[in-house]
Amino acid sequence: MRIDIMTLFPAMCTAVLNESIIGRARAAGKVTINCVDIRDYTPDKHRRVDDKPYGGGMGMVMQAEPIYRCFQSLCETVGQTPHLLYMTPQGKLLTQERVKALAEMEHIAILCGHYEGVDERVIEALQPEEISVGDYVLTGGELPALIVADSIARLLPGVLSDETCFTEESHYASLLEYPQYTHPAEWQGRAVPEVLLSGHHAKVDEWRRRASLQRTYERRPELLEKAALTEKDKIYLSTLSTDTK
């Protein structure tokens, strides 16, 4: 899979993308993630890519032409039109279900806005999928773009050591992940649940499933509406409901 991040600050992105699991995956050719500098496509000899907003107001707005040229050049380079995402607090909230769908695509481009955003006309021309990573505002789209790239890349074959590395994590199956513990077995008077020390895999799996259900019920109960629940899960959840009454 190929992901191209269109940004004014490529170094900001590469600093993250070269590290940890994603950095190793890029080096191994499991995923291709490029950072494209929008400034390289401005017709302005001073590499200017923004200007004051019409109608007045604070800040600067990214101009349409450099963004449009950047995307068109990308399309010509790869010989196809990638699925374009635009990171904006006005977009639809990113979910794990959407991440899984994006991970099935061959090529994605991500546009990072900055300053007061981008000229609306380039949004109208390119018709990107607008995505938000939360109901808050950041200084630019680079951090959200990195979140999207990371969440997609870790689902790709060979990026993580085993599929269970992500299938058991929070939100993958509309459930929050069970609590995790490591050595020592007791820390500041707090002991690891005895079942996790038992070596009995079936009992460990049952404990983890119930812990996941309970944590979701207590913290994000709305997720249970989308989760694939067994009859055994439903019976256990009903006991939690009874306990709270």
mmCIF file of C-alpha atoms in Angstrom:
data_model
loop_
_atom_site.group_PDB
_atom_site.id
_atom_site.type_symbol
_atom_site.label_atom_id
_atom_site.label_comp_id
_atom_site.label_asym_id
_atom_site.label_seq_id
_atom_site.Cartn_x
_atom_site.Cartn_y
_atom_site.Cartn_z
ATOM 1 C CA MET A 1 0.000 0.000 0.000
ATOM 2 C CA ARG A 2 1.087 3.553 -0.682
ATOM 3 C CA ILE A 3 0.251 6.607 1.436
ATOM 4 C CA ASP A 4 1.279 10.121 0.370
ATOM 5 C CA ILE A 5 1.037 12.936 2.911
ATOM 6 C CA MET A 6 0.704 16.365 1.281
ATOM 7 C CA THR A 7 2.059 18.877 3.759
ATOM 8 C CA LEU A 8 3.915 22.153 4.291
ATOM 9 C CA PHE A 9 6.055 20.467 6.965
ATOM 10 C CA PRO A 10 7.392 17.144 5.633
ATOM 11 C CA ALA A 11 10.183 16.984 8.208
ATOM 12 C CA MET A 12 7.590 17.049 10.972
ATOM 13 C CA CYS A 13 6.019 13.906 9.528
ATOM 14 C CA THR A 14 9.164 11.979 8.622
ATOM 15 C CA ALA A 15 10.485 12.407 12.159
ATOM 16 C CA VAL A 16 7.591 10.228 13.330
ATOM 17 C CA LEU A 17 7.342 7.885 10.355
ATOM 18 C CA ASN A 18 10.987 6.815 10.653
ATOM 19 C CA GLU A 19 10.518 5.488 14.174
ATOM 20 C CA SER A 20 9.192 2.350 15.869
ATOM 21 C CA ILE A 21 6.987 -0.214 14.117
ATOM 22 C CA ILE A 22 6.000 2.010 11.195
ATOM 23 C CA GLY A 23 9.616 2.991 10.588
ATOM 24 C CA ARG A 24 10.640 -0.671 10.462
ATOM 25 C CA ALA A 25 7.706 -1.508 8.194
ATOM 26 C CA ARG A 26 8.717 1.252 5.765
ATOM 27 C CA ALA A 27 12.313 0.073 5.763
ATOM 28 C CA ALA A 28 11.183 -3.489 5.076
ATOM 29 C CA GLY A 29 8.908 -2.432 2.228
ATOM 30 C CA LYS A 30 5.701 -3.499 3.981
ATOM 31 C CA VAL A 31 4.192 -0.077 3.341
ATOM 32 C CA THR A 32 5.228 2.979 1.339
ATOM 33 C CA ILE A 33 4.612 6.312 3.055
ATOM 34 C CA ASN A 34 5.872 9.482 1.399
ATOM 35 C CA CYS A 35 5.774 13.104 2.505
ATOM 36 C CA VAL A 36 5.202 15.568 -0.327
ATOM 37 C CA ASP A 37 6.056 19.231 0.190
ATOM 38 C CA ILE A 38 3.232 21.414 -1.141
ATOM 39 C CA ARG A 39 5.661 24.345 -1.349
ATOM 40 C CA ASP A 40 7.383 22.588 -4.264
ATOM 41 C CA TYR A 41 4.275 23.228 -6.368
ATOM 42 C CA THR A 42 3.674 26.917 -5.808
ATOM 43 C CA PRO A 43 4.151 29.213 -8.824
ATOM 44 C CA ASP A 44 5.421 31.907 -6.437
ATOM 45 C CA LYS A 45 9.193 32.349 -6.681
ATOM 46 C CA HIS A 46 9.362 32.922 -2.922
ATOM 47 C CA ARG A 47 7.610 29.552 -2.324
ATOM 48 C CA ARG A 48 4.611 31.323 -0.842
ATOM 49 C CA VAL A 49 1.579 29.076 -0.413
ATOM 50 C CA ASP A 50 -0.832 31.214 1.633
ATOM 51 C CA ASP A 51 -2.498 34.608 1.661
ATOM 52 C CA LYS A 52 -4.918 36.743 3.654
ATOM 53 C CA PRO A 53 -8.562 35.608 3.649
ATOM 54 C CA TYR A 54 -11.061 37.503 1.525
ATOM 55 C CA GLY A 55 -13.532 39.332 3.745
ATOM 56 C CA GLY A 56 -10.927 39.952 6.411
ATOM 57 C CA GLY A 57 -10.166 38.026 9.549
ATOM 58 C CA MET A 58 -7.236 36.626 11.454
ATOM 59 C CA GLY A 59 -4.570 34.319 10.067
ATOM 60 C CA MET A 60 -3.720 33.079 6.595
ATOM 61 C CA VAL A 61 -5.374 30.623 4.208
ATOM 62 C CA MET A 62 -3.564 28.055 2.080
ATOM 63 C CA GLN A 63 -3.964 28.818 -1.610
ATOM 64 C CA ALA A 64 -5.767 26.460 -3.968
ATOM 65 C CA GLU A 65 -3.232 26.332 -6.811
ATOM 66 C CA PRO A 66 -0.237 24.784 -4.978
ATOM 67 C CA ILE A 67 -2.478 22.106 -3.464
ATOM 68 C CA TYR A 68 -4.100 21.345 -6.812
ATOM 69 C CA ARG A 69 -0.745 21.149 -8.602
ATOM 70 C CA CYS A 70 0.650 18.920 -5.884
ATOM 71 C CA PHE A 71 -2.202 16.440 -6.179
ATOM 72 C CA GLN A 72 -2.165 16.438 -9.973
ATOM 73 C CA SER A 73 1.580 15.773 -9.971
ATOM 74 C CA LEU A 74 1.042 12.898 -7.570
ATOM 75 C CA CYS A 75 -1.622 11.405 -9.857
ATOM 76 C CA GLU A 76 0.712 11.662 -12.848
ATOM 77 C CA THR A 77 3.614 10.112 -10.944
ATOM 78 C CA VAL A 78 1.719 6.995 -9.899
ATOM 79 C CA GLY A 79 -0.473 6.773 -12.998
ATOM 80 C CA GLN A 80 -3.735 6.751 -11.072
ATOM 81 C CA THR A 81 -5.894 8.925 -8.833
ATOM 82 C CA PRO A 82 -5.419 8.016 -5.166
ATOM 83 C CA HIS A 83 -8.241 8.222 -2.665
ATOM 84 C CA LEU A 84 -7.823 11.692 -1.175
ATOM 85 C CA LEU A 85 -8.389 12.465 2.498
ATOM 86 C CA TYR A 86 -8.483 15.967 3.955
ATOM 87 C CA MET A 87 -7.827 16.291 7.680
ATOM 88 C CA THR A 88 -10.253 18.821 9.140
ATOM 89 C CA PRO A 89 -12.245 19.206 12.391
ATOM 90 C CA GLN A 90 -15.305 19.578 10.125
ATOM 91 C CA GLY A 91 -14.919 16.031 8.783
ATOM 92 C CA LYS A 92 -16.496 12.778 9.872
ATOM 93 C CA LEU A 93 -14.976 11.278 13.003
ATOM 94 C CA LEU A 94 -12.395 8.599 12.260
ATOM 95 C CA THR A 95 -13.425 5.146 13.488
ATOM 96 C CA GLN A 96 -11.746 1.761 13.485
ATOM 97 C CA GLU A 97 -14.298 0.547 10.950
ATOM 98 C CA ARG A 98 -13.279 3.314 8.563
ATOM 99 C CA VAL A 99 -9.603 2.569 9.165
ATOM 100 C CA LYS A 100 -10.169 -1.068 8.209
ATOM 101 C CA ALA A 101 -11.863 0.040 4.976
ATOM 102 C CA LEU A 102 -9.051 2.473 4.145
ATOM 103 C CA ALA A 103 -6.486 -0.274 4.743
ATOM 104 C CA GLU A 104 -8.056 -2.229 1.862
ATOM 105 C CA MET A 105 -7.238 0.551 -0.611
ATOM 106 C CA GLU A 106 -4.181 0.500 -2.848
ATOM 107 C CA HIS A 107 -3.233 4.169 -2.621
ATOM 108 C CA ILE A 108 -4.259 7.002 -0.310
ATOM 109 C CA ALA A 109 -3.221 10.654 -0.322
ATOM 110 C CA ILE A 110 -3.723 12.818 2.762
ATOM 111 C CA LEU A 111 -3.974 16.609 2.566
ATOM 112 C CA CYS A 112 -2.838 18.498 5.657
ATOM 113 C CA GLY A 113 -4.347 21.909 6.134
ATOM 114 C CA HIS A 114 -2.589 24.585 8.143
ATOM 115 C CA TYR A 115 -3.077 28.133 9.400
ATOM 116 C CA GLU A 116 -6.793 28.974 8.955
ATOM 117 C CA GLY A 117 -7.350 26.090 6.546
ATOM 118 C CA VAL A 118 -7.384 25.870 2.745
ATOM 119 C CA ASP A 119 -9.184 27.744 -0.002
ATOM 120 C CA GLU A 120 -12.619 26.121 -0.273
ATOM 121 C CA ARG A 121 -12.384 26.027 -4.066
ATOM 122 C CA VAL A 122 -9.714 23.330 -4.057
ATOM 123 C CA ILE A 123 -11.937 21.236 -1.780
ATOM 124 C CA GLU A 124 -14.757 21.670 -4.299
ATOM 125 C CA ALA A 125 -12.428 20.744 -7.170
ATOM 126 C CA LEU A 126 -10.814 17.661 -5.624
ATOM 127 C CA GLN A 127 -13.752 16.407 -3.525
ATOM 128 C CA PRO A 128 -11.683 14.734 -0.782
ATOM 129 C CA GLU A 129 -13.109 12.594 1.979
ATOM 130 C CA GLU A 130 -13.027 14.913 4.996
ATOM 131 C CA ILE A 131 -11.916 13.246 8.227
ATOM 132 C CA SER A 132 -11.567 14.457 11.808
ATOM 133 C CA VAL A 133 -9.657 12.708 14.593
ATOM 134 C CA GLY A 134 -11.689 14.385 17.330
ATOM 135 C CA ASP A 135 -13.745 17.347 18.390
ATOM 136 C CA TYR A 136 -10.855 19.693 19.021
ATOM 137 C CA VAL A 137 -8.614 21.975 16.959
ATOM 138 C CA LEU A 138 -4.887 21.577 16.246
ATOM 139 C CA THR A 139 -2.455 23.938 14.536
ATOM 140 C CA GLY A 140 -2.384 21.819 11.390
ATOM 141 C CA GLY A 141 -3.316 18.523 9.778
ATOM 142 C CA GLU A 142 0.084 16.863 10.176
ATOM 143 C CA LEU A 143 -0.586 15.146 13.507
ATOM 144 C CA PRO A 144 -4.017 13.892 12.374
ATOM 145 C CA ALA A 145 -2.469 12.652 9.112
ATOM 146 C CA LEU A 146 0.119 10.705 11.080
ATOM 147 C CA ILE A 147 -2.649 9.187 13.184
ATOM 148 C CA VAL A 148 -4.438 8.045 10.040
ATOM 149 C CA ALA A 149 -1.262 6.690 8.442
ATOM 150 C CA ASP A 150 -0.280 4.814 11.592
ATOM 151 C CA SER A 151 -3.749 3.340 12.167
ATOM 152 C CA ILE A 152 -3.891 2.093 8.573
ATOM 153 C CA ALA A 153 -0.327 0.823 8.287
ATOM 154 C CA ARG A 154 -0.484 -1.362 11.381
ATOM 155 C CA LEU A 155 -3.343 -3.356 9.825
ATOM 156 C CA LEU A 156 -1.343 -4.240 6.707
ATOM 157 C CA PRO A 157 0.104 -7.750 6.303
ATOM 158 C CA GLY A 158 3.520 -8.159 7.894
ATOM 159 C CA VAL A 159 3.593 -4.825 9.703
ATOM 160 C CA LEU A 160 2.784 -6.376 13.088
ATOM 161 C CA SER A 161 4.184 -9.756 14.091
ATOM 162 C CA ASP A 162 0.767 -11.396 14.399
ATOM 163 C CA GLU A 163 -2.811 -10.482 13.488
ATOM 164 C CA THR A 164 -3.869 -10.792 17.134
ATOM 165 C CA CYS A 165 -1.663 -7.774 17.841
ATOM 166 C CA PHE A 166 -4.499 -5.622 16.519
ATOM 167 C CA THR A 167 -7.612 -7.836 16.498
ATOM 168 C CA GLU A 168 -7.695 -7.908 20.311
ATOM 169 C CA GLU A 169 -7.091 -4.191 20.763
ATOM 170 C CA SER A 170 -9.609 -1.534 21.726
ATOM 171 C CA HIS A 171 -12.198 -0.647 19.070
ATOM 172 C CA TYR A 172 -11.161 -3.293 16.530
ATOM 173 C CA ALA A 173 -14.248 -5.394 17.324
ATOM 174 C CA SER A 174 -16.224 -2.537 18.919
ATOM 175 C CA LEU A 175 -14.945 -3.516 22.374
ATOM 176 C CA LEU A 176 -12.336 -1.938 24.606
ATOM 177 C CA GLU A 177 -9.268 -4.024 25.321
ATOM 178 C CA TYR A 178 -8.921 -5.970 28.565
ATOM 179 C CA PRO A 179 -6.378 -4.761 31.189
ATOM 180 C CA GLN A 180 -2.740 -5.725 30.596
ATOM 181 C CA TYR A 181 -0.084 -6.660 33.164
ATOM 182 C CA THR A 182 3.631 -7.533 33.160
ATOM 183 C CA HIS A 183 6.382 -8.346 35.705
ATOM 184 C CA PRO A 184 6.569 -8.131 38.660
ATOM 185 C CA ALA A 185 3.552 -10.148 39.828
ATOM 186 C CA GLU A 186 3.031 -7.660 42.678
ATOM 187 C CA TRP A 187 3.753 -3.947 42.593
ATOM 188 C CA GLN A 188 3.073 -1.510 45.459
ATOM 189 C CA GLY A 189 0.708 -4.023 47.002
ATOM 190 C CA ARG A 190 -1.236 -4.525 43.770
ATOM 191 C CA ALA A 191 -1.231 -8.105 42.502
ATOM 192 C CA VAL A 192 -1.764 -9.383 38.975
ATOM 193 C CA PRO A 193 -5.103 -11.265 38.724
ATOM 194 C CA GLU A 194 -4.402 -14.849 39.746
ATOM 195 C CA VAL A 195 -5.985 -16.337 36.632
ATOM 196 C CA LEU A 196 -3.301 -14.720 34.459
ATOM 197 C CA LEU A 197 -0.645 -16.633 36.407
ATOM 198 C CA SER A 198 -2.440 -19.966 36.146
ATOM 199 C CA GLY A 199 -1.199 -21.029 32.726
ATOM 200 C CA HIS A 200 -4.748 -22.177 31.933
ATOM 201 C CA HIS A 201 -5.292 -20.642 28.469
ATOM 202 C CA ALA A 202 -9.048 -21.206 28.311
ATOM 203 C CA LYS A 203 -9.583 -19.533 31.677
ATOM 204 C CA VAL A 204 -7.288 -16.662 30.679
ATOM 205 C CA ASP A 205 -9.266 -16.164 27.457
ATOM 206 C CA GLU A 206 -12.541 -16.186 29.377
ATOM 207 C CA TRP A 207 -11.218 -13.677 31.927
ATOM 208 C CA ARG A 208 -9.975 -11.375 29.176
ATOM 209 C CA ARG A 209 -13.255 -11.529 27.281
ATOM 210 C CA ARG A 210 -15.238 -10.694 30.404
ATOM 211 C CA ALA A 211 -12.819 -7.932 31.365
ATOM 212 C CA SER A 212 -13.169 -6.470 27.884
ATOM 213 C CA LEU A 213 -16.950 -6.606 28.077
ATOM 214 C CA GLN A 214 -17.000 -5.051 31.538
ATOM 215 C CA ARG A 215 -14.612 -2.247 30.609
ATOM 216 C CA THR A 216 -16.667 -1.439 27.511
ATOM 217 C CA TYR A 217 -19.901 -1.551 29.513
ATOM 218 C CA GLU A 218 -18.509 0.820 32.124
ATOM 219 C CA ARG A 219 -16.627 3.254 29.875
ATOM 220 C CA ARG A 220 -18.113 3.145 26.382
ATOM 221 C CA PRO A 221 -21.459 1.308 26.549
ATOM 222 C CA GLU A 222 -22.553 2.669 23.161
ATOM 223 C CA LEU A 223 -19.909 0.489 21.503
ATOM 224 C CA LEU A 224 -21.757 -2.648 22.570
ATOM 225 C CA GLU A 225 -24.512 -1.862 20.073
ATOM 226 C CA LYS A 226 -22.093 -2.607 17.204
ATOM 227 C CA ALA A 227 -20.120 -5.437 18.825
ATOM 228 C CA ALA A 228 -20.512 -9.065 17.729
ATOM 229 C CA LEU A 229 -21.755 -10.565 20.984
ATOM 230 C CA THR A 230 -22.327 -14.223 21.713
ATOM 231 C CA GLU A 231 -25.176 -15.455 23.889
ATOM 232 C CA LYS A 232 -22.610 -16.053 26.615
ATOM 233 C CA ASP A 233 -21.482 -12.410 26.302
ATOM 234 C CA LYS A 234 -25.065 -11.186 26.586
ATOM 235 C CA ILE A 235 -25.685 -13.262 29.704
ATOM 236 C CA TYR A 236 -22.547 -11.860 31.323
ATOM 237 C CA LEU A 237 -23.529 -8.295 30.410
ATOM 238 C CA SER A 238 -26.940 -8.845 31.945
ATOM 239 C CA THR A 239 -25.239 -9.689 35.258
ATOM 240 C CA LEU A 240 -23.341 -6.408 35.080
ATOM 241 C CA SER A 241 -26.597 -4.561 34.506
ATOM 242 C CA THR A 242 -28.137 -6.305 37.496
ATOM 243 C CA ASP A 243 -25.146 -5.475 39.688
ATOM 244 C CA THR A 244 -25.518 -1.747 38.994
ATOM 245 C CA LYS A 245 -29.174 -1.599 39.997
#
